[in-house]
Coordinates of C-alpha atoms in Angstrom, one line a residue:
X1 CA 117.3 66.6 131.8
X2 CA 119.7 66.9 128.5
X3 CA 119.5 63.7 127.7
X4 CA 115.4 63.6 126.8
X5 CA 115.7 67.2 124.7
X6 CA 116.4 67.1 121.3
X7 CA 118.9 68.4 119.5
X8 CA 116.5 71.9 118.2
X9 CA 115.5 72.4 121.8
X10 CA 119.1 72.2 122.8
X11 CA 120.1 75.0 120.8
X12 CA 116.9 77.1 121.9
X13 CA 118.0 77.0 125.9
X14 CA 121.4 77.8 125.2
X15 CA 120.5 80.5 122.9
X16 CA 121.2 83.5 125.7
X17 CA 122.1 86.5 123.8
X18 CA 120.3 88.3 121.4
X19 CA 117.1 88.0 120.3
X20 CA 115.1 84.4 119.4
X21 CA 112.4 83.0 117.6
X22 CA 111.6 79.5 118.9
X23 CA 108.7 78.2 116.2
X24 CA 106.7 75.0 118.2
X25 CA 104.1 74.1 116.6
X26 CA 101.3 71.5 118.6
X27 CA 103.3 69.0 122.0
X28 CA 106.9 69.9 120.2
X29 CA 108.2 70.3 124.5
X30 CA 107.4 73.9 124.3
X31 CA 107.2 74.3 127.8
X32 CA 109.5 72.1 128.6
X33 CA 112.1 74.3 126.5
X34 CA 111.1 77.6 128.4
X35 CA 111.7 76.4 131.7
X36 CA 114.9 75.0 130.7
X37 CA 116.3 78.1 128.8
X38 CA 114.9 80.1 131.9
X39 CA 116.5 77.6 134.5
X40 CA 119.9 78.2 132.6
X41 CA 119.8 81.9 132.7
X42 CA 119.4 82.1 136.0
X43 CA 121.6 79.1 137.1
X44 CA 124.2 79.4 134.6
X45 CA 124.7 83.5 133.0
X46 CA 124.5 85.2 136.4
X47 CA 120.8 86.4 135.3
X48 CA 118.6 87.6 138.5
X49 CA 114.8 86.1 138.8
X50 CA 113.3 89.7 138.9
X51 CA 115.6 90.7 135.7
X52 CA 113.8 88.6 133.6
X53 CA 109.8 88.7 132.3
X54 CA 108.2 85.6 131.1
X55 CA 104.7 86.2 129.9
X56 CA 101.4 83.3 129.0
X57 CA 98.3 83.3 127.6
X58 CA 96.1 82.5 130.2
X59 CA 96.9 82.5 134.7
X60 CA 96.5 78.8 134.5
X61 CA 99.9 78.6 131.8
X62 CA 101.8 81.1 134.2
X63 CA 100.8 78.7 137.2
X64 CA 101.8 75.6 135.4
X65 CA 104.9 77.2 133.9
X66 CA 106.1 78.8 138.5
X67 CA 105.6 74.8 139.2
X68 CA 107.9 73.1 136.6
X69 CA 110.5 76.0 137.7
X70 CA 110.2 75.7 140.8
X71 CA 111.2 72.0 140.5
X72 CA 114.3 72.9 138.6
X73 CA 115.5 75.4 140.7
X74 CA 114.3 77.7 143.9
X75 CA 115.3 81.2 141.8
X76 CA 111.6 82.1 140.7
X77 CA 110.9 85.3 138.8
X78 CA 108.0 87.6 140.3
X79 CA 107.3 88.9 136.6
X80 CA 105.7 85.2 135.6
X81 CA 102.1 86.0 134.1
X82 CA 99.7 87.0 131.6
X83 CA 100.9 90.6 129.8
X84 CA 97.6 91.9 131.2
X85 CA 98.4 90.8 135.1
X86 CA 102.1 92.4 134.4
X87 CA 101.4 95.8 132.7
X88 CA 99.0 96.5 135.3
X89 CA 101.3 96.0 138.2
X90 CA 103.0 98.2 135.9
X91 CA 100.7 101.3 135.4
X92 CA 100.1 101.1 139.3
X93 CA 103.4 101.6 140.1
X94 CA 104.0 104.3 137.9
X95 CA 100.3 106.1 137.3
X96 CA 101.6 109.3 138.1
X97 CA 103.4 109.8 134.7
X98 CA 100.4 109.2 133.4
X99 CA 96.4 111.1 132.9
X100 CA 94.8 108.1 135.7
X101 CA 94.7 108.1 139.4
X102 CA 96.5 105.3 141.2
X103 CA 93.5 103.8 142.8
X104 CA 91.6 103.6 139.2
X105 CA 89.4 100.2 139.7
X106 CA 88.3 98.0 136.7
X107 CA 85.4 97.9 134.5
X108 CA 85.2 94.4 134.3
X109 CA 81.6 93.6 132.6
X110 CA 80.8 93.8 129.4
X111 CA 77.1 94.7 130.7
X112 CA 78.7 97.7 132.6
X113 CA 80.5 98.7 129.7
X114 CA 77.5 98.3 127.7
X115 CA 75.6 100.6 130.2
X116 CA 77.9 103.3 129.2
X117 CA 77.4 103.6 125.9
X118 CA 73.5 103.2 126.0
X119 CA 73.7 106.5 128.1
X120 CA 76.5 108.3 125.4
X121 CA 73.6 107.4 122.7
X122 CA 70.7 108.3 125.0
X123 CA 72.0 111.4 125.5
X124 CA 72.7 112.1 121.9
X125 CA 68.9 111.4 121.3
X126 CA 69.7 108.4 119.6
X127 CA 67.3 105.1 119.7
X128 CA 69.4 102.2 121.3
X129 CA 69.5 98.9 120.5
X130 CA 71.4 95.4 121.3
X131 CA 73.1 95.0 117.8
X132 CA 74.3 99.0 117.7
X133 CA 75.4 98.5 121.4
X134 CA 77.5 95.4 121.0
X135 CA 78.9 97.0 117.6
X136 CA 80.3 100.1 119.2
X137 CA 81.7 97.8 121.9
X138 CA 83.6 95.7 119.9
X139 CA 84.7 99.0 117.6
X140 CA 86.0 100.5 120.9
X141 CA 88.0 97.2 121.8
X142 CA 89.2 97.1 118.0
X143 CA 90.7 100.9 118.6
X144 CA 92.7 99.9 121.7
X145 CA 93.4 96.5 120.2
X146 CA 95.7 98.6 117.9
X147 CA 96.8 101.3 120.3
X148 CA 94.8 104.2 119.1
X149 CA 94.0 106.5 122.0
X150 CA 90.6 109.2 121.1
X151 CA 93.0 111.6 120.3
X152 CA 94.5 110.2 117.6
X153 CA 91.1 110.4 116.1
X154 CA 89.0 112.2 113.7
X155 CA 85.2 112.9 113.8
X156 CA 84.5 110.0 111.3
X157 CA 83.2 109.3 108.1
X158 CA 79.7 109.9 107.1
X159 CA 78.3 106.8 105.6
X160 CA 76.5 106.9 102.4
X161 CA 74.7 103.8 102.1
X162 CA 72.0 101.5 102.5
X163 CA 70.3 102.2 106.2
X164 CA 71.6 99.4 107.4
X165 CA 75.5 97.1 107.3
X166 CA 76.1 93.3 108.3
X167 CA 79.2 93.9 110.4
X168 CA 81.1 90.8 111.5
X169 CA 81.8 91.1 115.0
X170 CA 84.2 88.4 115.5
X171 CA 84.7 84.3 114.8
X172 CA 82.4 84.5 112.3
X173 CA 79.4 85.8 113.8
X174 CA 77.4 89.0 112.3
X175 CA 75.0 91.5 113.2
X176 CA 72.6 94.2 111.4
X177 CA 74.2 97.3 112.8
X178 CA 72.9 101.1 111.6
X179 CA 75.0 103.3 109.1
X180 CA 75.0 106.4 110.9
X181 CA 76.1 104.5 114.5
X182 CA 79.6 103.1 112.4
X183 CA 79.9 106.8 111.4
X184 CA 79.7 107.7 115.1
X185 CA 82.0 105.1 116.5
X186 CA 85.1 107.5 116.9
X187 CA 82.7 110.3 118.9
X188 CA 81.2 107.7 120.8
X189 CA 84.8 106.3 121.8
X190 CA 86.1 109.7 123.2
X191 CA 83.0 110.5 125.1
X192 CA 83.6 106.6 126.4
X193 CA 87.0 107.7 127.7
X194 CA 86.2 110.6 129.3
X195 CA 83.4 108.6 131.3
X196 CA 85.9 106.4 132.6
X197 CA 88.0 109.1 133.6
X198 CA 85.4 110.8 135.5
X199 CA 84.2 107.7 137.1
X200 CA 88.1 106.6 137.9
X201 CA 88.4 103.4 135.8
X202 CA 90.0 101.3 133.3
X203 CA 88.4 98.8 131.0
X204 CA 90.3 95.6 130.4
X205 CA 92.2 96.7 127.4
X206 CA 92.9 99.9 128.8
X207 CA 95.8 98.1 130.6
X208 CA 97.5 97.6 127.7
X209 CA 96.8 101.0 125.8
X210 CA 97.9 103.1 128.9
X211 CA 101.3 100.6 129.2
X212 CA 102.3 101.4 125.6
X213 CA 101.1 105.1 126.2
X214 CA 103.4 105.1 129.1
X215 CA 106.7 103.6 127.0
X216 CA 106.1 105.6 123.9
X217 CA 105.6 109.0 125.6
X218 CA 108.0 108.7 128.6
X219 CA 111.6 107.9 128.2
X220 CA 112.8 107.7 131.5
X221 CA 110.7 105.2 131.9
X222 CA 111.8 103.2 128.7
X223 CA 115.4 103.6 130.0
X224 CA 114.3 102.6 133.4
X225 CA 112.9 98.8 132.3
X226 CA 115.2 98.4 129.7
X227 CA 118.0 98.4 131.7
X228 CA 116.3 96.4 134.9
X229 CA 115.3 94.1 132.5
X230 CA 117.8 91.2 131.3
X231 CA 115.2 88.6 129.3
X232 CA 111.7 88.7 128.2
X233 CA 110.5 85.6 127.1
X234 CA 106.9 85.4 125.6
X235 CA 104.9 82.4 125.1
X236 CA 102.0 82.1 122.0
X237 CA 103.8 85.4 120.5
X238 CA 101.1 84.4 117.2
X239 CA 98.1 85.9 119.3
X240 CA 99.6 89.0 120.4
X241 CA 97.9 92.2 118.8
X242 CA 99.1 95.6 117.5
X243 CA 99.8 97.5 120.9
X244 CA 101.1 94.3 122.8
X245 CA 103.6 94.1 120.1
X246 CA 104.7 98.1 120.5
X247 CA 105.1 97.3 123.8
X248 CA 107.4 94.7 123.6
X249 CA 109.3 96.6 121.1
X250 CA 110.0 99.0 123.2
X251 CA 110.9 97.1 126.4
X252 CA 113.3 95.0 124.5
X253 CA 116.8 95.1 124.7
X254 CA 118.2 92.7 122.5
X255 CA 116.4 90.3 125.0
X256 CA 113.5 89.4 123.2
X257 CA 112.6 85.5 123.0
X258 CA 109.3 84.6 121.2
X259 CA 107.7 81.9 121.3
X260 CA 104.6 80.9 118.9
X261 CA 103.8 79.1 116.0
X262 CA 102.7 81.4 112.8
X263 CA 100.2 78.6 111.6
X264 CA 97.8 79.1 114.9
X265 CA 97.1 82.0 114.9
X266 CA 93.2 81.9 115.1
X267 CA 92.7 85.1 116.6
X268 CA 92.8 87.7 114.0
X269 CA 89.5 88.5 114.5
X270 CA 90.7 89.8 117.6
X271 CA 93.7 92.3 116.3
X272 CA 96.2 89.7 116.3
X273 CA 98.5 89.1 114.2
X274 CA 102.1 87.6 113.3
X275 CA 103.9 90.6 112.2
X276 CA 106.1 90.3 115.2
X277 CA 107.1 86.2 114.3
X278 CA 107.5 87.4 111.1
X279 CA 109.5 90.2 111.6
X280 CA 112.1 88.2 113.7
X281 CA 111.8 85.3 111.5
X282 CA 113.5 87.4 108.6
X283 CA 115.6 89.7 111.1
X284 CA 116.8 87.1 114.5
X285 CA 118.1 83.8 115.0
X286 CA 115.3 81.4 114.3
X287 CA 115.1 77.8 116.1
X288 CA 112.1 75.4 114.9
X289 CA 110.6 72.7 117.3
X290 CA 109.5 69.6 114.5
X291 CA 108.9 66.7 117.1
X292 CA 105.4 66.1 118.1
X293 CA 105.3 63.9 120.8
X294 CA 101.3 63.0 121.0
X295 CA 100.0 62.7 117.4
X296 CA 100.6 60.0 115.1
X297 CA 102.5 60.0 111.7
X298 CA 99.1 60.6 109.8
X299 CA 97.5 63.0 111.6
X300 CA 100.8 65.3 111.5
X301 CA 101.5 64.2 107.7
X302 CA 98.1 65.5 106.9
X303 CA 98.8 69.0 109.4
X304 CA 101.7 69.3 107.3
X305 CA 99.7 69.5 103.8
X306 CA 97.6 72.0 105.2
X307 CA 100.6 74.0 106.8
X308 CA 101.6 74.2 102.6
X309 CA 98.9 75.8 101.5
X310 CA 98.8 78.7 103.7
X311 CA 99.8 82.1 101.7
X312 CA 101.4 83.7 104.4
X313 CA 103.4 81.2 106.7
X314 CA 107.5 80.5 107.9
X315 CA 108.3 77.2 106.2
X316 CA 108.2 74.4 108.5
X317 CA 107.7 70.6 108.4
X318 CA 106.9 69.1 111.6
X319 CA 108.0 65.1 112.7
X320 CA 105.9 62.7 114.1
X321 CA 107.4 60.7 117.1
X322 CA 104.4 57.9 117.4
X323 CA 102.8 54.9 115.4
X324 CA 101.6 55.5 111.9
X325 CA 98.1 55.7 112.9
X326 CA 94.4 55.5 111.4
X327 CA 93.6 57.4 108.3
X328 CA 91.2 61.2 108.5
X329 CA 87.9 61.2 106.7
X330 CA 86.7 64.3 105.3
X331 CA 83.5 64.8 104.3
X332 CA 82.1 67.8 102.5
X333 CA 78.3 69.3 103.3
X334 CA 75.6 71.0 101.8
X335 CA 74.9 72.8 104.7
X336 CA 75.3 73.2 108.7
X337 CA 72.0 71.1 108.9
X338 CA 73.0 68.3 106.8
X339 CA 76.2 68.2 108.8
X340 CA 75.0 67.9 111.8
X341 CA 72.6 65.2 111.2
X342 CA 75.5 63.3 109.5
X343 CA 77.2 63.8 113.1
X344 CA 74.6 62.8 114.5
X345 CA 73.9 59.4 113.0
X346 CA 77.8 58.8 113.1
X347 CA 77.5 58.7 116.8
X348 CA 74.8 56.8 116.6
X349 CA 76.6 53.9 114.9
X350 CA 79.7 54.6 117.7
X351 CA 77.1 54.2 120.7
X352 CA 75.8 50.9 119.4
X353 CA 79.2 49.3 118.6
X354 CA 79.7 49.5 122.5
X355 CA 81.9 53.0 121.9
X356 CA 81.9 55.0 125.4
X357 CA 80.4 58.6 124.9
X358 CA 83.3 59.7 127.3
X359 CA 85.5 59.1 124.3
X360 CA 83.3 61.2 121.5
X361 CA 83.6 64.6 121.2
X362 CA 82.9 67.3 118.4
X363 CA 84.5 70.5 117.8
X364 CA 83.5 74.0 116.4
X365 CA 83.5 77.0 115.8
X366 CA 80.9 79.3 117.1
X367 CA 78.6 79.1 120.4
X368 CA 75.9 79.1 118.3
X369 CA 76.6 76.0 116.6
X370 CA 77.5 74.0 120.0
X371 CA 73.6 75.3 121.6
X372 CA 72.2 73.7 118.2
X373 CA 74.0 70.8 118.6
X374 CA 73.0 70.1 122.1
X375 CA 68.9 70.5 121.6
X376 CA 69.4 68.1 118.9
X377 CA 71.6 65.1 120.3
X378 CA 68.9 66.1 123.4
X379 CA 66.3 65.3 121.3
X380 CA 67.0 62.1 120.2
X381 CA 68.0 61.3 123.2
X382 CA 72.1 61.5 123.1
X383 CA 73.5 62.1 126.1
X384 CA 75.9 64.8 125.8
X385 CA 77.7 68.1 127.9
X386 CA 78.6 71.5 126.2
X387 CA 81.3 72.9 127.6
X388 CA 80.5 76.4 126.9
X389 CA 82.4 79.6 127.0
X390 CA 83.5 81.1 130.2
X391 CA 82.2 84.4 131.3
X392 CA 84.3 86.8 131.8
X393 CA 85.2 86.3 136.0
X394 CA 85.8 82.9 134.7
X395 CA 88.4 84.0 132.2
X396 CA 92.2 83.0 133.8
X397 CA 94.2 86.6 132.9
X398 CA 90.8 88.0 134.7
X399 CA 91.3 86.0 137.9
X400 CA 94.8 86.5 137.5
X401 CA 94.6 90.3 138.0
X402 CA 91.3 89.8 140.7

């Protein structure tokens, strides 16, 4: 196996002690690296498989990542999985040092969640509707997203302006929410708690505020997993948010190996961030992964130049490993209309030239726009397939913990 790794990946797997930053940006061997680095803990510096946590973005990483270990060696860790799956093992085995019961079930749907907070409202005398509903659901996620439990609240602000705010709700969608409703998100959010305490649950984030509620208020149990635990290793450490990062700070040991890239974070909409990354970038050893083993010299050149203009960013230059390649058109638009139709006719031309539409595809950004695109390339008669967004029993870390 040495022989294909690179010099920077190398020096990432037998970087053992201490803390790490491993930057990979895009196909850099990523994974390849944390299975090696893992393989030699375990093989090589007397490290047990259950000493060491090694958390992914999504069940299907974690799956993939147990199957290229387990080729390497038999020693597999039972703390492989998304942070969600692992602090809820977590809280169940250790609920009693905390306000929930053991057998707490989870509020999966948003619709049930939803349900909720139409009856907090009703009951308050206040008129419901969709937009005011989905705001205080996403202002509720946005206060565990950081770690704030309803205590740690006051009663509010009272808004004095217009009747009605846009709020952006997240990857660049907005809705018309009520004045007075953002002055009653905080209420709203305690009676919310106590709902789910009466009924026994735990909403999906929950998991992650009562895990850094558990570490931050009990030391024993601090004490307890830092000592059990030898190595935490996390993969896409740019899209963790405010109370995953707590957590890990107070679980690590001098153990701590991130692994991310500061330039993809796209989830900041969500409450991430890269204050961790950046943190350890100007505090802990710091290995960069520059190879890119799929994309061609242009195509990365051009990454590169984009990488540069970012404000806020760990300076990085990443290689390209392939052929030179073909050059990127950009073209600017007066508006989403115009833009499509330029699409549209593009793939028009690629059809008739004998391209397959098996090897066309376009990206974006917002549902939305995807649901537009697909009446029109419907309408003239474009076959095409939207592969929309998953619900939420779809989601991996949701199977995961199912």
């Amino acid at each position: 196996m040495k022989s294909i790794l690179n010099n920077e990946q190398l020096k990432a797997i037998n970087t053992t002690k201490g803390n790490l930053l491993i930057l990979a940006g895009a196909v850099t061997g990523k994974t390849t690296t944390i299975v090696e680095r893992y393989v030699n803990l375990v093989e090589n510096h007397g490290i047990k498989p259950d000493e060491i946590i090694m958390t992914t973005f999504t069940n299907k990483a974690a799956k993939d990542m147990t199957e290229k270990i387990k080729k390497r060696t038999n020693k597999i860790s039972p703390y492989i999985g998304t942070m969600h799956s692992l602090f809820l093992r977590i809280l169940r085995n250790n609920s009693y040092d905390l306000p929930i019961n053991k057998n707490f079930t989870l509020l999966t749907e948003d619709r049930d969640k939803k349900r909720i907070i139409k009856d907090i409202l009703a009951g308050r005398g206040i008129e419901v509707n969709s937009n005011n509903v989905l705001y205080l659901l996403k202002r509720i996620e946005k206060f565990k997203s950081v770690g704030i439990m309803p205590e740690g609240l006051g009663k509010g602000i009272n808004l004095e302006k217009e009747n009605q705010i846009e709020e952006e709700i997240g990857g660049g969608e907005f809705i018309t929410v009520d004045s007075d409703i953002k002055a009653l998100s905080n209420e709203v959010y305690k009676e919310y708690q106590k709902r789910l305490k009466k009924y026994n649950k735990l909403d999906f984030d929950d998991i992650l505020l009562y895990t850094y509620k558990l570490f931050s208020e009990n030391n024993r149990i601090q004490r307890q997993y830092r000592k059990k635990i030898k190595a935490i290793m996390v993969d896409e450490a740019q899209d963790l948010n405010l109370v995953q990062k707590n957590i890990l700070e107070l679980m690590q040991n001098n153990n701590l190996c991130l692994i991310g890239d500061d330039s993809q974070n796209i989830y900041s909409w969500r409450g991430t961030s890269n204050d961790l990354i950046f943190n350890f970038d100007e505090n802990e050893k710091k290995i960069i992964l520059k190879d890119n083993y799929r994309s061609s010299e242009k195509i990365i050149s051009n990454v590169n130049n984009i990488i540069k203009e970012i404000n806020f960013k760990i300076d990085k230059e990443l290689k390209g490993t392939r052929e030179k390649g073909e050059s990127i058109k950009v073209k600017g638009f007066y508006d989403l209309n115009e833009e499509m139709y330029s699409s549209l006719y593009e793939i028009k031309n690629l059809l008739q030239n004998n391209e397959s539409p098996d090897d066309i595809a376009i990206l974006f950004r917002v549902n939305r726009i995807g649901k537009q695109l697909e009446r029109m390339f419907r309408k003239h008669k474009i076959p095409c397939h939207l592969s929309k967004s998953k619900g939420f029993f779809e989601r991996e870390e949701i199977k995961d913990i199912l």
